Amino acid sequence: MPDDASEPGPTEWQPATGPKVGVGPWELEHGTPAPTDAHYDPELLAEGDTRNVVDAYRYWTREAIVADLDTRRHPFHVAIENFAHDANIGTVVRTANAFAAAAVHIVGRRRWNRRGAMVTDRYQHLMHHETVSDLLAWARVAGLSVVAVDNTPGARPLETVELPRECVLLFGQEGPGVSDDAQAQADLTVSIAQFGSTRSINAGVAAGIAMHSWVRQHADLGSAW
């Protein structure tokens, strides 16, 4: 997998068969001359927009979308450990983008599989930290609480905890979970209630549940698309 965000993503190609994705050229869609506002992309206006973006951002340049998202982002961050090249990171990035996280932090290996992100990494701020200690030092300077999410002894139930508004939600790798070092230094560890036979759930799923818990507690739902 290329690790280059400039390469076309899987949702930015029209399918060979089946229904078309997105919208066609502006004049064909609207029956009016294409607008000339600076946030519009002349090429997209002329050829159509098949990207994986909400309708409000159709025909916008990538830079304009990121700038507008920066006015909407929430004050929570997401971090995921990547010491074993976890394939869940793309899913975490995609979900973080959907919930307008301030940034996603990759801890450990810099390279990760972007396919699961479905091109949303182009619109999401990403930061890299070599170690958990580096991440936690950054969080302390930024004034953010660090909340580890893992089903370990002593963890508080996510369903009953009031998450800090300004925080970093920290997730471990698939299998081992949050590292011992991360749990030892985190301000809080929370667990997700489970009722079946498995001892853990997918890291990408856990991240989505925790992010949505933050949204339910702190987000202005009136600003959702």
PDB file of C-alpha atoms in Angstrom:
ATOM      1  CA  MET A   1       0.000   0.000   0.000  1.00  0.00           C
ATOM      2  CA  PRO A   2       1.417   3.403  -0.892  1.00  0.00           C
ATOM      3  CA  ASP A   3       1.800   5.679   2.141  1.00  0.00           C
ATOM      4  CA  ASP A   4       1.320   8.808   0.060  1.00  0.00           C
ATOM      5  CA  ALA A   5      -1.827  10.834   0.763  1.00  0.00           C
ATOM      6  CA  SER A   6      -1.487  12.480  -2.665  1.00  0.00           C
ATOM      7  CA  GLU A   7      -2.392   9.217  -4.403  1.00  0.00           C
ATOM      8  CA  PRO A   8      -6.045   8.779  -5.428  1.00  0.00           C
ATOM      9  CA  GLY A   9      -8.051   7.007  -2.751  1.00  0.00           C
ATOM     10  CA  PRO A  10     -10.569   4.188  -3.147  1.00  0.00           C
ATOM     11  CA  THR A  11     -13.579   6.516  -2.952  1.00  0.00           C
ATOM     12  CA  GLU A  12     -12.258   9.014  -5.466  1.00  0.00           C
ATOM     13  CA  TRP A  13     -12.751   6.856  -8.547  1.00  0.00           C
ATOM     14  CA  GLN A  14     -16.016   6.326 -10.366  1.00  0.00           C
ATOM     15  CA  PRO A  15     -17.017   2.644 -10.300  1.00  0.00           C
ATOM     16  CA  ALA A  16     -16.829   0.814 -13.617  1.00  0.00           C
ATOM     17  CA  THR A  17     -20.361  -0.478 -13.093  1.00  0.00           C
ATOM     18  CA  GLY A  18     -23.307   0.462 -10.919  1.00  0.00           C
ATOM     19  CA  PRO A  19     -24.616   3.880  -9.890  1.00  0.00           C
ATOM     20  CA  LYS A  20     -22.399   6.916 -10.195  1.00  0.00           C
ATOM     21  CA  VAL A  21     -20.999   8.470  -7.034  1.00  0.00           C
ATOM     22  CA  GLY A  22     -21.153  12.148  -6.148  1.00  0.00           C
ATOM     23  CA  VAL A  23     -22.190  14.902  -8.521  1.00  0.00           C
ATOM     24  CA  GLY A  24     -21.442  15.793 -12.128  1.00  0.00           C
ATOM     25  CA  PRO A  25     -20.179  19.077 -13.587  1.00  0.00           C
ATOM     26  CA  TRP A  26     -21.726  22.125 -11.924  1.00  0.00           C
ATOM     27  CA  GLU A  27     -23.456  23.485 -15.014  1.00  0.00           C
ATOM     28  CA  LEU A  28     -24.988  20.081 -15.749  1.00  0.00           C
ATOM     29  CA  GLU A  29     -26.162  19.654 -12.163  1.00  0.00           C
ATOM     30  CA  HIS A  30     -27.422  23.202 -11.557  1.00  0.00           C
ATOM     31  CA  GLY A  31     -28.092  24.680 -14.983  1.00  0.00           C
ATOM     32  CA  THR A  32     -26.202  27.845 -14.057  1.00  0.00           C
ATOM     33  CA  PRO A  33     -22.669  29.117 -14.711  1.00  0.00           C
ATOM     34  CA  ALA A  34     -20.073  27.716 -12.339  1.00  0.00           C
ATOM     35  CA  PRO A  35     -19.341  29.945  -9.324  1.00  0.00           C
ATOM     36  CA  THR A  36     -16.015  31.700  -9.027  1.00  0.00           C
ATOM     37  CA  ASP A  37     -15.677  31.817  -5.235  1.00  0.00           C
ATOM     38  CA  ALA A  38     -12.135  31.038  -4.060  1.00  0.00           C
ATOM     39  CA  HIS A  39     -13.143  27.941  -2.079  1.00  0.00           C
ATOM     40  CA  TYR A  40     -14.364  26.154  -5.211  1.00  0.00           C
ATOM     41  CA  ASP A  41     -12.049  23.942  -7.266  1.00  0.00           C
ATOM     42  CA  PRO A  42     -12.315  24.871 -10.977  1.00  0.00           C
ATOM     43  CA  GLU A  43     -11.459  21.325 -12.054  1.00  0.00           C
ATOM     44  CA  LEU A  44     -14.173  19.792  -9.889  1.00  0.00           C
ATOM     45  CA  LEU A  45     -16.678  22.375 -11.087  1.00  0.00           C
ATOM     46  CA  ALA A  46     -15.896  21.419 -14.670  1.00  0.00           C
ATOM     47  CA  GLU A  47     -15.651  17.645 -14.283  1.00  0.00           C
ATOM     48  CA  GLY A  48     -17.768  16.778 -11.242  1.00  0.00           C
ATOM     49  CA  ASP A  49     -16.982  15.752  -7.686  1.00  0.00           C
ATOM     50  CA  THR A  50     -16.904  12.047  -6.734  1.00  0.00           C
ATOM     51  CA  ARG A  51     -15.032  12.426  -3.439  1.00  0.00           C
ATOM     52  CA  ASN A  52     -16.145  11.001  -0.106  1.00  0.00           C
ATOM     53  CA  VAL A  53     -17.282  14.347   1.325  1.00  0.00           C
ATOM     54  CA  VAL A  54     -20.571  15.669   2.700  1.00  0.00           C
ATOM     55  CA  ASP A  55     -22.776  17.603   0.283  1.00  0.00           C
ATOM     56  CA  ALA A  56     -21.881  20.920   1.918  1.00  0.00           C
ATOM     57  CA  TYR A  57     -18.293  20.482   0.669  1.00  0.00           C
ATOM     58  CA  ARG A  58     -19.073  19.438  -2.900  1.00  0.00           C
ATOM     59  CA  TYR A  59     -16.759  21.130  -5.432  1.00  0.00           C
ATOM     60  CA  TRP A  60     -14.636  22.710  -2.651  1.00  0.00           C
ATOM     61  CA  THR A  61     -10.851  22.526  -2.720  1.00  0.00           C
ATOM     62  CA  ARG A  62      -9.227  20.267  -0.167  1.00  0.00           C
ATOM     63  CA  GLU A  63      -7.583  23.275   1.484  1.00  0.00           C
ATOM     64  CA  ALA A  64     -10.946  25.054   1.835  1.00  0.00           C
ATOM     65  CA  ILE A  65     -12.525  21.963   3.374  1.00  0.00           C
ATOM     66  CA  VAL A  66      -9.724  21.619   5.935  1.00  0.00           C
ATOM     67  CA  ALA A  67      -9.964  25.326   6.781  1.00  0.00           C
ATOM     68  CA  ASP A  68     -13.696  25.070   7.360  1.00  0.00           C
ATOM     69  CA  LEU A  69     -13.317  21.885   9.409  1.00  0.00           C
ATOM     70  CA  ASP A  70     -10.816  23.734  11.585  1.00  0.00           C
ATOM     71  CA  THR A  71     -13.684  26.006  12.674  1.00  0.00           C
ATOM     72  CA  ARG A  72     -15.795  22.945  13.612  1.00  0.00           C
ATOM     73  CA  ARG A  73     -13.310  20.607  15.291  1.00  0.00           C
ATOM     74  CA  HIS A  74     -13.924  19.409  18.830  1.00  0.00           C
ATOM     75  CA  PRO A  75     -11.387  19.722  21.672  1.00  0.00           C
ATOM     76  CA  PHE A  76     -10.753  15.987  21.968  1.00  0.00           C
ATOM     77  CA  HIS A  77      -7.834  14.176  20.380  1.00  0.00           C
ATOM     78  CA  VAL A  78      -7.435  10.514  19.501  1.00  0.00           C
ATOM     79  CA  ALA A  79      -4.210   8.535  19.877  1.00  0.00           C
ATOM     80  CA  ILE A  80      -3.502   4.948  18.869  1.00  0.00           C
ATOM     81  CA  GLU A  81      -0.394   2.883  19.478  1.00  0.00           C
ATOM     82  CA  ASN A  82       1.222   1.524  16.313  1.00  0.00           C
ATOM     83  CA  PHE A  83       4.105  -0.618  17.511  1.00  0.00           C
ATOM     84  CA  ALA A  84       2.960  -3.617  15.431  1.00  0.00           C
ATOM     85  CA  HIS A  85       1.671  -1.759  12.349  1.00  0.00           C
ATOM     86  CA  ASP A  86      -1.969  -2.057  13.421  1.00  0.00           C
ATOM     87  CA  ALA A  87      -4.433  -2.316  10.513  1.00  0.00           C
ATOM     88  CA  ASN A  88      -7.141  -0.588  12.562  1.00  0.00           C
ATOM     89  CA  ILE A  89      -5.573   2.861  12.349  1.00  0.00           C
ATOM     90  CA  GLY A  90      -7.333   3.744   9.104  1.00  0.00           C
ATOM     91  CA  THR A  91     -10.695   3.003  10.699  1.00  0.00           C
ATOM     92  CA  VAL A  92      -9.782   5.144  13.716  1.00  0.00           C
ATOM     93  CA  VAL A  93      -8.793   8.050  11.451  1.00  0.00           C
ATOM     94  CA  ARG A  94     -12.022   7.788   9.451  1.00  0.00           C
ATOM     95  CA  THR A  95     -14.150   7.812  12.608  1.00  0.00           C
ATOM     96  CA  ALA A  96     -12.150  10.673  14.121  1.00  0.00           C
ATOM     97  CA  ASN A  97     -12.829  12.675  10.982  1.00  0.00           C
ATOM     98  CA  ALA A  98     -16.561  11.908  11.197  1.00  0.00           C
ATOM     99  CA  PHE A  99     -16.677  13.185  14.781  1.00  0.00           C
ATOM    100  CA  ALA A 100     -14.406  16.183  14.021  1.00  0.00           C
ATOM    101  CA  ALA A 101     -11.603  15.256  16.415  1.00  0.00           C
ATOM    102  CA  ALA A 102      -8.956  17.935  16.779  1.00  0.00           C
ATOM    103  CA  ALA A 103      -6.212  15.530  15.664  1.00  0.00           C
ATOM    104  CA  VAL A 104      -5.216  11.891  15.479  1.00  0.00           C
ATOM    105  CA  HIS A 105      -1.892  10.917  17.043  1.00  0.00           C
ATOM    106  CA  ILE A 106       0.029   7.870  15.838  1.00  0.00           C
ATOM    107  CA  VAL A 107       2.348   6.503  18.538  1.00  0.00           C
ATOM    108  CA  GLY A 108       5.214   4.239  17.459  1.00  0.00           C
ATOM    109  CA  ARG A 109       5.675   3.431  13.799  1.00  0.00           C
ATOM    110  CA  ARG A 110       5.119   6.394  11.508  1.00  0.00           C
ATOM    111  CA  ARG A 111       3.909   4.304   8.580  1.00  0.00           C
ATOM    112  CA  TRP A 112       0.376   2.881   8.654  1.00  0.00           C
ATOM    113  CA  ASN A 113      -2.116   1.351   6.234  1.00  0.00           C
ATOM    114  CA  ARG A 114      -4.276   4.196   4.944  1.00  0.00           C
ATOM    115  CA  ARG A 115      -6.860   2.102   3.076  1.00  0.00           C
ATOM    116  CA  GLY A 116      -9.298   1.981   5.985  1.00  0.00           C
ATOM    117  CA  ALA A 117      -9.226   5.774   6.257  1.00  0.00           C
ATOM    118  CA  MET A 118     -11.060   6.010   2.919  1.00  0.00           C
ATOM    119  CA  VAL A 119      -9.173   9.230   2.074  1.00  0.00           C
ATOM    120  CA  THR A 120     -10.349  11.029   5.244  1.00  0.00           C
ATOM    121  CA  ASP A 121      -6.709  11.383   6.325  1.00  0.00           C
ATOM    122  CA  ARG A 122      -6.486  14.175   3.758  1.00  0.00           C
ATOM    123  CA  TYR A 123      -8.836  16.276   5.880  1.00  0.00           C
ATOM    124  CA  GLN A 124      -7.764  15.166   9.369  1.00  0.00           C
ATOM    125  CA  HIS A 125      -4.798  16.603  11.260  1.00  0.00           C
ATOM    126  CA  LEU A 126      -2.301  13.835  12.040  1.00  0.00           C
ATOM    127  CA  MET A 127       0.619  13.899  14.480  1.00  0.00           C
ATOM    128  CA  HIS A 128       3.321  11.327  15.175  1.00  0.00           C
ATOM    129  CA  HIS A 129       5.070  10.494  18.465  1.00  0.00           C
ATOM    130  CA  GLU A 130       7.889   7.988  18.765  1.00  0.00           C
ATOM    131  CA  THR A 131       6.874   6.795  22.238  1.00  0.00           C
ATOM    132  CA  VAL A 132       3.972   6.928  24.660  1.00  0.00           C
ATOM    133  CA  SER A 133       6.066   9.186  26.904  1.00  0.00           C
ATOM    134  CA  ASP A 134       6.442  11.627  24.002  1.00  0.00           C
ATOM    135  CA  LEU A 135       2.674  11.689  23.516  1.00  0.00           C
ATOM    136  CA  LEU A 136       1.995  12.219  27.202  1.00  0.00           C
ATOM    137  CA  ALA A 137       4.573  14.992  27.425  1.00  0.00           C
ATOM    138  CA  TRP A 138       2.876  16.711  24.483  1.00  0.00           C
ATOM    139  CA  ALA A 139      -0.550  16.292  26.138  1.00  0.00           C
ATOM    140  CA  ARG A 140       0.670  17.818  29.397  1.00  0.00           C
ATOM    141  CA  VAL A 141       2.008  20.880  27.598  1.00  0.00           C
ATOM    142  CA  ALA A 142      -1.299  21.170  25.704  1.00  0.00           C
ATOM    143  CA  GLY A 143      -3.282  20.909  28.957  1.00  0.00           C
ATOM    144  CA  LEU A 144      -5.101  17.728  27.893  1.00  0.00           C
ATOM    145  CA  SER A 145      -6.141  14.831  30.117  1.00  0.00           C
ATOM    146  CA  VAL A 146      -5.171  11.400  28.787  1.00  0.00           C
ATOM    147  CA  VAL A 147      -7.904   8.765  28.901  1.00  0.00           C
ATOM    148  CA  ALA A 148      -6.779   5.214  28.127  1.00  0.00           C
ATOM    149  CA  VAL A 149      -9.511   2.937  26.790  1.00  0.00           C
ATOM    150  CA  ASP A 150      -8.995  -0.720  27.707  1.00  0.00           C
ATOM    151  CA  ASN A 151     -10.785  -3.516  29.553  1.00  0.00           C
ATOM    152  CA  THR A 152      -8.297  -3.947  32.370  1.00  0.00           C
ATOM    153  CA  PRO A 153      -8.679  -4.392  36.134  1.00  0.00           C
ATOM    154  CA  GLY A 154      -9.361  -1.075  37.827  1.00  0.00           C
ATOM    155  CA  ALA A 155     -10.762   0.611  34.726  1.00  0.00           C
ATOM    156  CA  ARG A 156     -13.868   2.717  35.243  1.00  0.00           C
ATOM    157  CA  PRO A 157     -16.955   1.962  33.115  1.00  0.00           C
ATOM    158  CA  LEU A 158     -17.088   4.296  30.122  1.00  0.00           C
ATOM    159  CA  GLU A 159     -20.882   4.199  30.377  1.00  0.00           C
ATOM    160  CA  THR A 160     -20.833   5.934  33.787  1.00  0.00           C
ATOM    161  CA  VAL A 161     -17.803   8.234  33.472  1.00  0.00           C
ATOM    162  CA  GLU A 162     -17.922  11.917  32.585  1.00  0.00           C
ATOM    163  CA  LEU A 163     -15.139  12.250  30.032  1.00  0.00           C
ATOM    164  CA  PRO A 164     -12.966  15.362  30.212  1.00  0.00           C
ATOM    165  CA  ARG A 165     -13.976  17.867  27.556  1.00  0.00           C
ATOM    166  CA  GLU A 166     -10.367  18.555  26.572  1.00  0.00           C
ATOM    167  CA  CYS A 167      -8.655  15.206  26.399  1.00  0.00           C
ATOM    168  CA  VAL A 168      -6.762  12.580  24.440  1.00  0.00           C
ATOM    169  CA  LEU A 169      -8.554   9.244  24.010  1.00  0.00           C
ATOM    170  CA  LEU A 170      -5.768   6.667  23.871  1.00  0.00           C
ATOM    171  CA  PHE A 171      -6.202   3.236  22.286  1.00  0.00           C
ATOM    172  CA  GLY A 172      -3.875   0.279  22.134  1.00  0.00           C
ATOM    173  CA  GLN A 173      -3.122  -2.225  19.434  1.00  0.00           C
ATOM    174  CA  GLU A 174      -5.360  -5.075  18.430  1.00  0.00           C
ATOM    175  CA  GLY A 175      -4.600  -7.944  20.822  1.00  0.00           C
ATOM    176  CA  PRO A 176      -2.359  -6.558  23.582  1.00  0.00           C
ATOM    177  CA  GLY A 177      -4.425  -3.406  24.070  1.00  0.00           C
ATOM    178  CA  VAL A 178      -3.063  -0.253  25.680  1.00  0.00           C
ATOM    179  CA  SER A 179       0.556  -0.733  26.712  1.00  0.00           C
ATOM    180  CA  ASP A 180       1.463  -0.955  30.392  1.00  0.00           C
ATOM    181  CA  ASP A 181       3.472   2.257  30.080  1.00  0.00           C
ATOM    182  CA  ALA A 182       0.480   4.128  28.677  1.00  0.00           C
ATOM    183  CA  GLN A 183      -1.897   2.866  31.368  1.00  0.00           C
ATOM    184  CA  ALA A 184       0.561   3.732  34.119  1.00  0.00           C
ATOM    185  CA  GLN A 185       0.863   7.322  32.933  1.00  0.00           C
ATOM    186  CA  ALA A 186      -2.728   7.978  31.822  1.00  0.00           C
ATOM    187  CA  ASP A 187      -4.950  10.214  33.963  1.00  0.00           C
ATOM    188  CA  LEU A 188      -7.860   7.810  33.640  1.00  0.00           C
ATOM    189  CA  THR A 189      -8.534   4.337  32.222  1.00  0.00           C
ATOM    190  CA  VAL A 190     -12.036   3.429  31.098  1.00  0.00           C
ATOM    191  CA  SER A 191     -13.532   0.155  29.903  1.00  0.00           C
ATOM    192  CA  ILE A 192     -16.415  -0.614  27.546  1.00  0.00           C
ATOM    193  CA  ALA A 193     -19.145  -2.869  28.939  1.00  0.00           C
ATOM    194  CA  GLN A 194     -19.271  -6.259  27.190  1.00  0.00           C
ATOM    195  CA  PHE A 195     -21.741  -9.100  27.625  1.00  0.00           C
ATOM    196  CA  GLY A 196     -20.548 -11.867  25.306  1.00  0.00           C
ATOM    197  CA  SER A 197     -17.818 -14.492  25.292  1.00  0.00           C
ATOM    198  CA  THR A 198     -14.970 -12.509  23.759  1.00  0.00           C
ATOM    199  CA  ARG A 199     -12.509 -10.794  26.103  1.00  0.00           C
ATOM    200  CA  SER A 200     -12.101  -7.748  23.886  1.00  0.00           C
ATOM    201  CA  ILE A 201     -13.539  -5.933  20.911  1.00  0.00           C
ATOM    202  CA  ASN A 202     -11.863  -4.632  17.773  1.00  0.00           C
ATOM    203  CA  ALA A 203      -9.692  -1.582  18.419  1.00  0.00           C
ATOM    204  CA  GLY A 204     -11.365   0.393  15.644  1.00  0.00           C
ATOM    205  CA  VAL A 205     -14.813  -0.390  17.058  1.00  0.00           C
ATOM    206  CA  ALA A 206     -13.709   0.531  20.587  1.00  0.00           C
ATOM    207  CA  ALA A 207     -12.408   3.858  19.317  1.00  0.00           C
ATOM    208  CA  GLY A 208     -15.731   4.611  17.642  1.00  0.00           C
ATOM    209  CA  ILE A 209     -17.675   3.803  20.816  1.00  0.00           C
ATOM    210  CA  ALA A 210     -15.442   6.010  22.969  1.00  0.00           C
ATOM    211  CA  MET A 211     -15.519   8.917  20.530  1.00  0.00           C
ATOM    212  CA  HIS A 212     -19.294   8.742  20.334  1.00  0.00           C
ATOM    213  CA  SER A 213     -19.465   8.762  24.131  1.00  0.00           C
ATOM    214  CA  TRP A 214     -17.514  12.027  24.082  1.00  0.00           C
ATOM    215  CA  VAL A 215     -19.874  13.407  21.413  1.00  0.00           C
ATOM    216  CA  ARG A 216     -22.965  12.503  23.431  1.00  0.00           C
ATOM    217  CA  GLN A 217     -21.573  14.266  26.489  1.00  0.00           C
ATOM    218  CA  HIS A 218     -19.999  17.370  25.008  1.00  0.00           C
ATOM    219  CA  ALA A 219     -20.853  18.051  21.345  1.00  0.00           C
ATOM    220  CA  ASP A 220     -23.415  20.557  20.085  1.00  0.00           C
ATOM    221  CA  LEU A 221     -25.674  18.173  18.179  1.00  0.00           C
ATOM    222  CA  GLY A 222     -27.267  21.112  16.400  1.00  0.00           C
ATOM    223  CA  SER A 223     -24.034  21.605  14.460  1.00  0.00           C
ATOM    224  CA  ALA A 224     -24.057  18.077  12.995  1.00  0.00           C
ATOM    225  CA  TRP A 225     -24.585  17.769   9.257  1.00  0.00           C
TER     226      TRP A 225
END
